[in-house]
PDB file of C-alpha atoms and ligand atoms in Angstrom:
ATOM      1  CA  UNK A  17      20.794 148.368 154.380  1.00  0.00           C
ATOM      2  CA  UNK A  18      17.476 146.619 155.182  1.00  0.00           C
ATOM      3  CA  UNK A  19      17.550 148.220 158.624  1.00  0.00           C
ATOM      4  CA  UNK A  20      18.100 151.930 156.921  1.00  0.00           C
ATOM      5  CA  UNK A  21      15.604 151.387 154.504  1.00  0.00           C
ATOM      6  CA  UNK A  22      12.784 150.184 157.508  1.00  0.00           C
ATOM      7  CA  UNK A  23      13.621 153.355 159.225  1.00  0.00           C
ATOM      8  CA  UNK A  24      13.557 155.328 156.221  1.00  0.00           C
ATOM      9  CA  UNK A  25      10.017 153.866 154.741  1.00  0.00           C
ATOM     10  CA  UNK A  26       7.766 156.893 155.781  1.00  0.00           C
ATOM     11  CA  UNK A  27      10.390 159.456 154.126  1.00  0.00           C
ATOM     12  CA  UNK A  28      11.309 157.445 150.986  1.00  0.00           C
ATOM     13  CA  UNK A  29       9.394 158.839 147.999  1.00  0.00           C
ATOM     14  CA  UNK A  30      10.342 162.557 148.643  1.00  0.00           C
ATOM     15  CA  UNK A  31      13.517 161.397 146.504  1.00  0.00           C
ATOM     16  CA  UNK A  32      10.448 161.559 143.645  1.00  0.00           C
ATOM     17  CA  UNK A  33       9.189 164.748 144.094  1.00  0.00           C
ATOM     18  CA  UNK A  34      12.842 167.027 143.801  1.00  0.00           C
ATOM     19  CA  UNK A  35      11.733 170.029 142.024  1.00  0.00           C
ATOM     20  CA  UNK A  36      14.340 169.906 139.585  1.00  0.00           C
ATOM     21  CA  UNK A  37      12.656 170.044 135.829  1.00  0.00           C
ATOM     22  CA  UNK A  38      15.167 167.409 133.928  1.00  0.00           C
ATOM     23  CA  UNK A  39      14.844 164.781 137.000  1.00  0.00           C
ATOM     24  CA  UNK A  40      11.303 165.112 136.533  1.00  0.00           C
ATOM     25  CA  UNK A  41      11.147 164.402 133.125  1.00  0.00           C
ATOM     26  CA  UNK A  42      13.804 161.978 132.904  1.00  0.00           C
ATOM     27  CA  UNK A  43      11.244 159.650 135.686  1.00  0.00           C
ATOM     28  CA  UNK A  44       8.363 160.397 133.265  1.00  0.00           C
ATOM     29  CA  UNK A  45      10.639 158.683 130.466  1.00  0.00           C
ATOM     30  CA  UNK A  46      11.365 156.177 132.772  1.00  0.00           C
ATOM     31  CA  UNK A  47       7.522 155.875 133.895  1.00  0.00           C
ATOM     32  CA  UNK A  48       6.071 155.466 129.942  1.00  0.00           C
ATOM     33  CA  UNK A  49       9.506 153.034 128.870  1.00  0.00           C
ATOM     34  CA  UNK A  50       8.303 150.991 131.966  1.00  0.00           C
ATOM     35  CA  UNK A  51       4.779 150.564 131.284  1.00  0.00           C
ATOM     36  CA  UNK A  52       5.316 150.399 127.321  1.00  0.00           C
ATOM     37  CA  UNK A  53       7.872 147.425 128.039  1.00  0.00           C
ATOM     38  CA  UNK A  54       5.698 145.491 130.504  1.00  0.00           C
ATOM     39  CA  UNK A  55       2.281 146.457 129.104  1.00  0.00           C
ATOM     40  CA  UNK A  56       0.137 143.248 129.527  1.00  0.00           C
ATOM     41  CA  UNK A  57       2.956 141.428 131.213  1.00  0.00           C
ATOM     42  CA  UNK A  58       2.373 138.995 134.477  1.00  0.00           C
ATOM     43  CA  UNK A  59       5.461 141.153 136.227  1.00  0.00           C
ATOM     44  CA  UNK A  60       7.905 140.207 138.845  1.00  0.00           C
ATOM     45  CA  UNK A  61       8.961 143.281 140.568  1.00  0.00           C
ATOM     46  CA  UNK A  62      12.015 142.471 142.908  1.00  0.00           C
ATOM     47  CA  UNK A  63      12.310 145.582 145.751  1.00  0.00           C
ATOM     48  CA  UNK A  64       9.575 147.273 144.925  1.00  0.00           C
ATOM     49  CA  UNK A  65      10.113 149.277 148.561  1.00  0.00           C
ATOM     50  CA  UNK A  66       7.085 151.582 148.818  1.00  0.00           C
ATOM     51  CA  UNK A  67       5.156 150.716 145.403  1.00  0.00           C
ATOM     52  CA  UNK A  68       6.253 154.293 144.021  1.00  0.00           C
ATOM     53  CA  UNK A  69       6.590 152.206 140.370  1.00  0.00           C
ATOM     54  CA  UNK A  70       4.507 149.540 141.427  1.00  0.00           C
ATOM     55  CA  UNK A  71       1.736 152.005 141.145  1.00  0.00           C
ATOM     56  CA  UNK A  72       2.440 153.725 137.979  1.00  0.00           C
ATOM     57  CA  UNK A  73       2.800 149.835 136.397  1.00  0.00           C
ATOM     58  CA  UNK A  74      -0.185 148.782 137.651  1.00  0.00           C
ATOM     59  CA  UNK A  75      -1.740 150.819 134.903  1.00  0.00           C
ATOM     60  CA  UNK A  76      -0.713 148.690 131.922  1.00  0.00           C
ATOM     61  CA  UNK A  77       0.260 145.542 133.447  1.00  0.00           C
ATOM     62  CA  UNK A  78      -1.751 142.708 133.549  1.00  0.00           C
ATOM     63  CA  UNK A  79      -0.928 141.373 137.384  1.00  0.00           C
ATOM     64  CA  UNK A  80       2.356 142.336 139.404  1.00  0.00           C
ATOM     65  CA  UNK A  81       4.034 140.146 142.284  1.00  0.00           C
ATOM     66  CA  UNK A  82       5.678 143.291 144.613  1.00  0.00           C
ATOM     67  CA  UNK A  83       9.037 141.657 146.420  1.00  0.00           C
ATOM     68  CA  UNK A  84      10.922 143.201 149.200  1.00  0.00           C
ATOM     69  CA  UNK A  85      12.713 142.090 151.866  1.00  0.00           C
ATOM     70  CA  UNK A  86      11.772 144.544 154.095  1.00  0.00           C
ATOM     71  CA  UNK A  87       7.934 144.576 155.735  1.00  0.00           C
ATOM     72  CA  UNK A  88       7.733 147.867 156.975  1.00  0.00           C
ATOM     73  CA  UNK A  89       8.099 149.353 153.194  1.00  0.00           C
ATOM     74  CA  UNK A  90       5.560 146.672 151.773  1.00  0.00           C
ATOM     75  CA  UNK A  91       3.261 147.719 154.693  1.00  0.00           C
ATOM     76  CA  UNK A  92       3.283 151.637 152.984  1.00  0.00           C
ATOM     77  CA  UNK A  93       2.971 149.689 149.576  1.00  0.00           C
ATOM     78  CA  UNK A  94      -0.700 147.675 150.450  1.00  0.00           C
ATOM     79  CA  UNK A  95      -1.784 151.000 151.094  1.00  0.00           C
ATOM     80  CA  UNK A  96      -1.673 152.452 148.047  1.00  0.00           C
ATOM     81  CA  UNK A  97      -4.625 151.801 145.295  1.00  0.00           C
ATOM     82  CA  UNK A  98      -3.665 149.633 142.312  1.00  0.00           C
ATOM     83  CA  UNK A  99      -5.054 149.074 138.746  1.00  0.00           C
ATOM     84  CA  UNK A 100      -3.949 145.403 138.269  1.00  0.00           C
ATOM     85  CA  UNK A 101      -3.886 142.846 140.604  1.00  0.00           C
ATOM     86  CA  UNK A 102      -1.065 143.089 142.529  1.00  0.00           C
ATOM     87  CA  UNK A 103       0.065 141.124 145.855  1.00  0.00           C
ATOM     88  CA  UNK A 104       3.160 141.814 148.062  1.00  0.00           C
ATOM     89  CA  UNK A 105       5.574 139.576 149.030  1.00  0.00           C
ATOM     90  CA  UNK A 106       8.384 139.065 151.506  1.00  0.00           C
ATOM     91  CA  UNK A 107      11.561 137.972 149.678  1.00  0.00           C
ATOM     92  CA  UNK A 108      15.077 138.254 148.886  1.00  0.00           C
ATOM     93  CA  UNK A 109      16.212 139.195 145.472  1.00  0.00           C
ATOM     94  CA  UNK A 110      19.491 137.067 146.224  1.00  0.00           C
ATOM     95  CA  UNK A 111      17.312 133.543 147.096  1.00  0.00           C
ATOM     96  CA  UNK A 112      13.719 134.106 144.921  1.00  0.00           C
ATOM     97  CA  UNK A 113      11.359 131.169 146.012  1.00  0.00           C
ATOM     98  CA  UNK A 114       9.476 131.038 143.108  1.00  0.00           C
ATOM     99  CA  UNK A 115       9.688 128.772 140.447  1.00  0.00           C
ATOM    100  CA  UNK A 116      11.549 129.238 137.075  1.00  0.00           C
ATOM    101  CA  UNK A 117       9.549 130.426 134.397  1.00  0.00           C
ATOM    102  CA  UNK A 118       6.715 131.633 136.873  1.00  0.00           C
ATOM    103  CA  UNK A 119       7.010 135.503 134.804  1.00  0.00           C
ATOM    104  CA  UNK A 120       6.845 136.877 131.709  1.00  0.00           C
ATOM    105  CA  UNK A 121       7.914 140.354 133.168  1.00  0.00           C
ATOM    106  CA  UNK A 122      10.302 141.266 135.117  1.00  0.00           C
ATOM    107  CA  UNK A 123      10.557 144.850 137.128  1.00  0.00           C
ATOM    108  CA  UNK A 124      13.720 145.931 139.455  1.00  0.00           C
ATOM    109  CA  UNK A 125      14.312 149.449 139.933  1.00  0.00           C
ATOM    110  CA  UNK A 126      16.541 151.588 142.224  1.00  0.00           C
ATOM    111  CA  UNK A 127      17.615 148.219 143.441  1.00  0.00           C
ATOM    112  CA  UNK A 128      21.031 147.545 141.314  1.00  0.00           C
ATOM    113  CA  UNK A 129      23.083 149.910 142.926  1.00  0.00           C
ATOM    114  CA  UNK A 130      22.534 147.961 145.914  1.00  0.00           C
ATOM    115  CA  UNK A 131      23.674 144.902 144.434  1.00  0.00           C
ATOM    116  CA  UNK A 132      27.549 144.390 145.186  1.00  0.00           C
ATOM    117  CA  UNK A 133      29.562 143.526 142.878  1.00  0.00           C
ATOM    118  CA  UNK A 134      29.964 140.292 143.653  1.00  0.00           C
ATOM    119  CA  UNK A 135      26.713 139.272 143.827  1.00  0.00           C
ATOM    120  CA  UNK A 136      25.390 141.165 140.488  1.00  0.00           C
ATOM    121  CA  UNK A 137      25.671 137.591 138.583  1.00  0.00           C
ATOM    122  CA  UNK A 138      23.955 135.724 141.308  1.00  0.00           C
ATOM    123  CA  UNK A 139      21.077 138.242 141.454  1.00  0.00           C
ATOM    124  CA  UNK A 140      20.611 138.338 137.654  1.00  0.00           C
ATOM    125  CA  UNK A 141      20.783 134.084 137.300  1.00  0.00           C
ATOM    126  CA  UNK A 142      18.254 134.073 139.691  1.00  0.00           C
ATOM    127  CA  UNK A 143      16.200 136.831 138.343  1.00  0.00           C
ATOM    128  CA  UNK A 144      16.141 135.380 134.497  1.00  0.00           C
ATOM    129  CA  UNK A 145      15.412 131.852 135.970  1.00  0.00           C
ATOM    130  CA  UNK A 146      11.849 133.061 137.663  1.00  0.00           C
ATOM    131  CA  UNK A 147      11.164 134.814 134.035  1.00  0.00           C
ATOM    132  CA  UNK A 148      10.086 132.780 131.204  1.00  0.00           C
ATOM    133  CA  UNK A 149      12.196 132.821 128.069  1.00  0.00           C
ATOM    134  CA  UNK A 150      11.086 136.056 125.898  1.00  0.00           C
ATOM    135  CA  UNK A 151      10.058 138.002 129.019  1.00  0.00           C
ATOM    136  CA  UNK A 152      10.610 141.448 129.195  1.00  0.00           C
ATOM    137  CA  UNK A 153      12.260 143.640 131.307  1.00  0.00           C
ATOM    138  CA  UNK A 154      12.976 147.030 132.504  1.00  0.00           C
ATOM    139  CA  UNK A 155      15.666 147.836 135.059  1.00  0.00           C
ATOM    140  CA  UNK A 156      16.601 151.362 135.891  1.00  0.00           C
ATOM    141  CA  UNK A 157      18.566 153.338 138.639  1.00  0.00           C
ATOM    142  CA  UNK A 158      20.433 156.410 139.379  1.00  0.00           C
ATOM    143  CA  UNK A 159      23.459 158.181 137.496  1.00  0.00           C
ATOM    144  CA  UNK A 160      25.918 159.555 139.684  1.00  0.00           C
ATOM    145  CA  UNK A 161      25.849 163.233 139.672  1.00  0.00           C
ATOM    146  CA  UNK A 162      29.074 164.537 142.066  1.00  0.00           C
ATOM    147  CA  UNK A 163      27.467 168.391 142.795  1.00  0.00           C
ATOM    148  CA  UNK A 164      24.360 166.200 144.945  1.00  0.00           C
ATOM    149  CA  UNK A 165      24.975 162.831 145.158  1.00  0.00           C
ATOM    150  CA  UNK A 166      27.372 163.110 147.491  1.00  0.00           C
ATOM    151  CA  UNK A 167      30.704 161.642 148.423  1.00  0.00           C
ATOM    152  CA  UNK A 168      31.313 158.197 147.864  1.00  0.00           C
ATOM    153  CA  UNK A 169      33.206 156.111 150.411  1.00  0.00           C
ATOM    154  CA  UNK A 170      35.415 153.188 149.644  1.00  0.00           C
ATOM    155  CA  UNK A 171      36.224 150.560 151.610  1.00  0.00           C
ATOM    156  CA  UNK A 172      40.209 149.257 151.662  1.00  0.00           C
ATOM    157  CA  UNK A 173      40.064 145.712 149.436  1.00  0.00           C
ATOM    158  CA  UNK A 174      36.257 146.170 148.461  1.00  0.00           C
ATOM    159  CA  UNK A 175      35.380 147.301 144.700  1.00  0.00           C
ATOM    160  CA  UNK A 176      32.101 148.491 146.320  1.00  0.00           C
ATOM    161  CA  UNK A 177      31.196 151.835 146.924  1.00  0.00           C
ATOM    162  CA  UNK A 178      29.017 153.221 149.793  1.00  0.00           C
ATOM    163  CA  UNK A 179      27.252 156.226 151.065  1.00  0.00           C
ATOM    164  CA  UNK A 180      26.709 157.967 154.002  1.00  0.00           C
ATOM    165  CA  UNK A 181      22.586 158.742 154.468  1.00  0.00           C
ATOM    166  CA  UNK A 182      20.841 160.491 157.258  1.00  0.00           C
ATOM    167  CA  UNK A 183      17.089 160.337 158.343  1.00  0.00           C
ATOM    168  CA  UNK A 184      15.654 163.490 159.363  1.00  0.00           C
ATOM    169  CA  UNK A 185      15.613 161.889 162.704  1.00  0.00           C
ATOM    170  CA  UNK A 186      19.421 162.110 162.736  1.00  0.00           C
ATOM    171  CA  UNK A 187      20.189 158.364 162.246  1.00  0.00           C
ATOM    172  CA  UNK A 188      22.992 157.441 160.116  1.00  0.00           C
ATOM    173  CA  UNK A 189      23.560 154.471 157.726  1.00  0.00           C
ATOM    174  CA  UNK A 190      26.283 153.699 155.702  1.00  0.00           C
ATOM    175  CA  UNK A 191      24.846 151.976 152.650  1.00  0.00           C
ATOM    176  CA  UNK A 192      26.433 149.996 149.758  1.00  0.00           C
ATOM    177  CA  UNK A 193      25.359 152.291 146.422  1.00  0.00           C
ATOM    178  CA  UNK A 194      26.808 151.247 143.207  1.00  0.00           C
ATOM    179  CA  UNK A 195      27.285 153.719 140.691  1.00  0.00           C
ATOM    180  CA  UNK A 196      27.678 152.181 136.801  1.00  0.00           C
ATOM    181  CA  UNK A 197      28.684 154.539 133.495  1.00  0.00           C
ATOM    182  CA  UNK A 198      27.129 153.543 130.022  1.00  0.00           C
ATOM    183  CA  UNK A 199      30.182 150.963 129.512  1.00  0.00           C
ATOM    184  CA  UNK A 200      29.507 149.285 132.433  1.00  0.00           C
ATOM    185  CA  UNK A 201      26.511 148.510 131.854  1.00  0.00           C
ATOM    186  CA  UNK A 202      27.109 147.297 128.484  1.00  0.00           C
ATOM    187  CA  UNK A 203      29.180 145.007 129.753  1.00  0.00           C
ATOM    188  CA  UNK A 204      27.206 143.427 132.377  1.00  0.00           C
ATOM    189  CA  UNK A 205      24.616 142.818 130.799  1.00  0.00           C
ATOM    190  CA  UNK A 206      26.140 141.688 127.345  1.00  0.00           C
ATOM    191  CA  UNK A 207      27.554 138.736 129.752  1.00  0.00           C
ATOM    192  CA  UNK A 208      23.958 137.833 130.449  1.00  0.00           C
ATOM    193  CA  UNK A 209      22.115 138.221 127.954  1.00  0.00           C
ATOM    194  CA  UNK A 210      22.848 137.765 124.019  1.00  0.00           C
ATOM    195  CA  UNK A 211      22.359 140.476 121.591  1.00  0.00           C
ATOM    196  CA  UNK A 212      22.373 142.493 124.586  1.00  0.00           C
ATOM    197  CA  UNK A 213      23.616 146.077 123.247  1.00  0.00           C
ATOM    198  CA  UNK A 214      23.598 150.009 123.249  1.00  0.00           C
ATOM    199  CA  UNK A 215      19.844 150.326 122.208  1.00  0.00           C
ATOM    200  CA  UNK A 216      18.907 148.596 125.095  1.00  0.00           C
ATOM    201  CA  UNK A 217      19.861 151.759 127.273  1.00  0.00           C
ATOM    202  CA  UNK A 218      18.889 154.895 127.862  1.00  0.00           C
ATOM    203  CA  UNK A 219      21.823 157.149 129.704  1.00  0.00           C
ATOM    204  CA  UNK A 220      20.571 160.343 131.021  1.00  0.00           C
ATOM    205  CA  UNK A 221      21.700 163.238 133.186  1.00  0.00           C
ATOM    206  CA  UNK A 222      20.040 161.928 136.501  1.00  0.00           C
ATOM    207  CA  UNK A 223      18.828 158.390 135.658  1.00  0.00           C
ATOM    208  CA  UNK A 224      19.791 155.225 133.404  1.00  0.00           C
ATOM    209  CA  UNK A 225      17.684 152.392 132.187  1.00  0.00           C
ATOM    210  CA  UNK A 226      17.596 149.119 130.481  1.00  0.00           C
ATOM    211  CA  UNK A 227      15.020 147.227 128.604  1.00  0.00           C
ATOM    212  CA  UNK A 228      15.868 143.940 126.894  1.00  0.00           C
ATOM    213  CA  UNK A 229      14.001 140.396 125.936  1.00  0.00           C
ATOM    214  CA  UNK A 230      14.897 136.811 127.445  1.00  0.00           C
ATOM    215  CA  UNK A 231      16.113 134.656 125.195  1.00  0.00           C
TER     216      UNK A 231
HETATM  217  C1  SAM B  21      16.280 152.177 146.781  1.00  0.00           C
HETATM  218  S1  SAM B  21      14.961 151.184 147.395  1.00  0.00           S
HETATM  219  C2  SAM B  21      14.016 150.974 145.908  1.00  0.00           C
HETATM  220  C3  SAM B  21      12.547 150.849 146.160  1.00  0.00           C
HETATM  221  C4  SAM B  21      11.657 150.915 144.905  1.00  0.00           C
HETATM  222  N1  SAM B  21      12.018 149.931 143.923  1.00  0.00           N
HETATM  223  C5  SAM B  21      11.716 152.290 144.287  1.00  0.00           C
HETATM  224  O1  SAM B  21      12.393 152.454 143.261  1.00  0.00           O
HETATM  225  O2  SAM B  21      11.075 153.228 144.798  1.00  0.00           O
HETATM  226  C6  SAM B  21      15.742 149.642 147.625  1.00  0.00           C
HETATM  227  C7  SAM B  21      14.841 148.572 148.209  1.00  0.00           C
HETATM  228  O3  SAM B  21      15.583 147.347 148.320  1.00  0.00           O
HETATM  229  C8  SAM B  21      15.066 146.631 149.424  1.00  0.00           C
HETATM  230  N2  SAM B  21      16.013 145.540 149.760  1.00  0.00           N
HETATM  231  C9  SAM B  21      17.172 145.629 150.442  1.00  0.00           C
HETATM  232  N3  SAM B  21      17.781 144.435 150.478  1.00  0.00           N
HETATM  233  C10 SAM B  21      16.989 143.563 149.777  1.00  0.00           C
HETATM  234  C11 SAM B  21      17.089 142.194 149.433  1.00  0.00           C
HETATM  235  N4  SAM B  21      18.136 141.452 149.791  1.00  0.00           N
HETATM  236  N5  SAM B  21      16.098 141.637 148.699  1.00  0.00           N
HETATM  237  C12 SAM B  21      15.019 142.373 148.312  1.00  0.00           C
HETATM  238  N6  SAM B  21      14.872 143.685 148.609  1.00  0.00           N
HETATM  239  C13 SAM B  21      15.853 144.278 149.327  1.00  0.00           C
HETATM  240  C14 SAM B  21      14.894 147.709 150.474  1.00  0.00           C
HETATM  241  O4  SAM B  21      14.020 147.302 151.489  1.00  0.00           O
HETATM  242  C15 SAM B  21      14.332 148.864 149.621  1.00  0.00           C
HETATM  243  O5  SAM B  21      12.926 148.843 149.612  1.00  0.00           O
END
């Protein structure tokens, strides 16, 4: 996956700019929930790829640390102009080298689906432990839509799905892309965190996204 998305870097953000009028306001919901939930917040934002939201954050936060594991896409990020201080960093979302409590904010989006299953409690232990306790956070990513999100494949003895992706240079990756219904997430994350329940998600047509408090 890290090798598609270094190949993919200069093409990434066209997935942003679909002309298709409830995608487009269902990201501007996602864009004001973010920046409402993490307003004044010093924000961890675990594969931030790009900066696409890293940008749009950077208007209400107060300082954001940009993770990825991949340099090419944090080389496309530095370029981009920022309203906060923000700094980029090289890490992986499984093994964060910070130290607990180092956030009060915490920022992963489009990055869940990649998660597989059986590493989604290891990502989130490690994720709450670099957050301080009442830090917020805002996850979101992608509802699967059959007519264009394409076939999923499954693997024999794997509860993972995957998905077949093509550059416009022809290149093709098959990549691990997790795809989680209202239920599921309610039950993932009600594991995790206490008092976790269905307020704390929004369920659209295209997107899905989750805002909740640390205890
Ligand atoms: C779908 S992109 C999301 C990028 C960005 N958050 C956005 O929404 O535009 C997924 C990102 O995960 C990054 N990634 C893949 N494996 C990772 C890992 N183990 N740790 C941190 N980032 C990883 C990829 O480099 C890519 O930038």
């Amino acid at each position: 996956m890290q090798n598609y998305y270094k190949n993919r870097a200069e093409e990434y953000e066209e997935i942003y700019l679909r002309d298709d009028p409830t995608r487009q306001e269902e990201l501007r919901k996602l864009e004001e929930l973010m920046k409402e939930t993490l307003v004044n917040k010093k924000v961890l934002e675990i594969a931030c790829g790009t900066g696409y939201w890293t940008r749009l954050l950077s208007e209400t936060a107060q300082s954001i640390i940009a993770t990825d594991k991949v340099q090419q896409v944090l080389e496309i990020a530095k370029e981009k102009q920022y309203l906060c201080p923000v700094s980029f960093h090289i890490e992986d979302a499984f093994k964060l080298s910070f130290k607990n409590a180092s956030f009060n904010g915490g920022l992963a989006n489009f990055w869940f689906s990649h998660v597989p299953r059986e590493k989604i409690d290891c990502f989130l232990t490690n994720f709450h432990r670099v957050l301080q306790k009442k830090s917020e956070i805002f996850i979101a990513d992608n509802v699967y839509i059959p007519s264009i999100g394409g076939e999923l494949v499954i693997k024999k003895g794997d509860n993972n799905t995957y998905k077949r992706r093509k550059l416009k240079d022809g290149r093709e990756y098959l990549i691990l892309k997790n795809y989680y219904s209202f239920e599921d997430l309610l039950k993932i994350f009600s594991k995790h965190i206490t008092g976790f329940s269905k307020d704390n998600i929004f369920y659209g047509n295209c997107f899905w996204c989750l805002t909740y408090e640390l205890e």
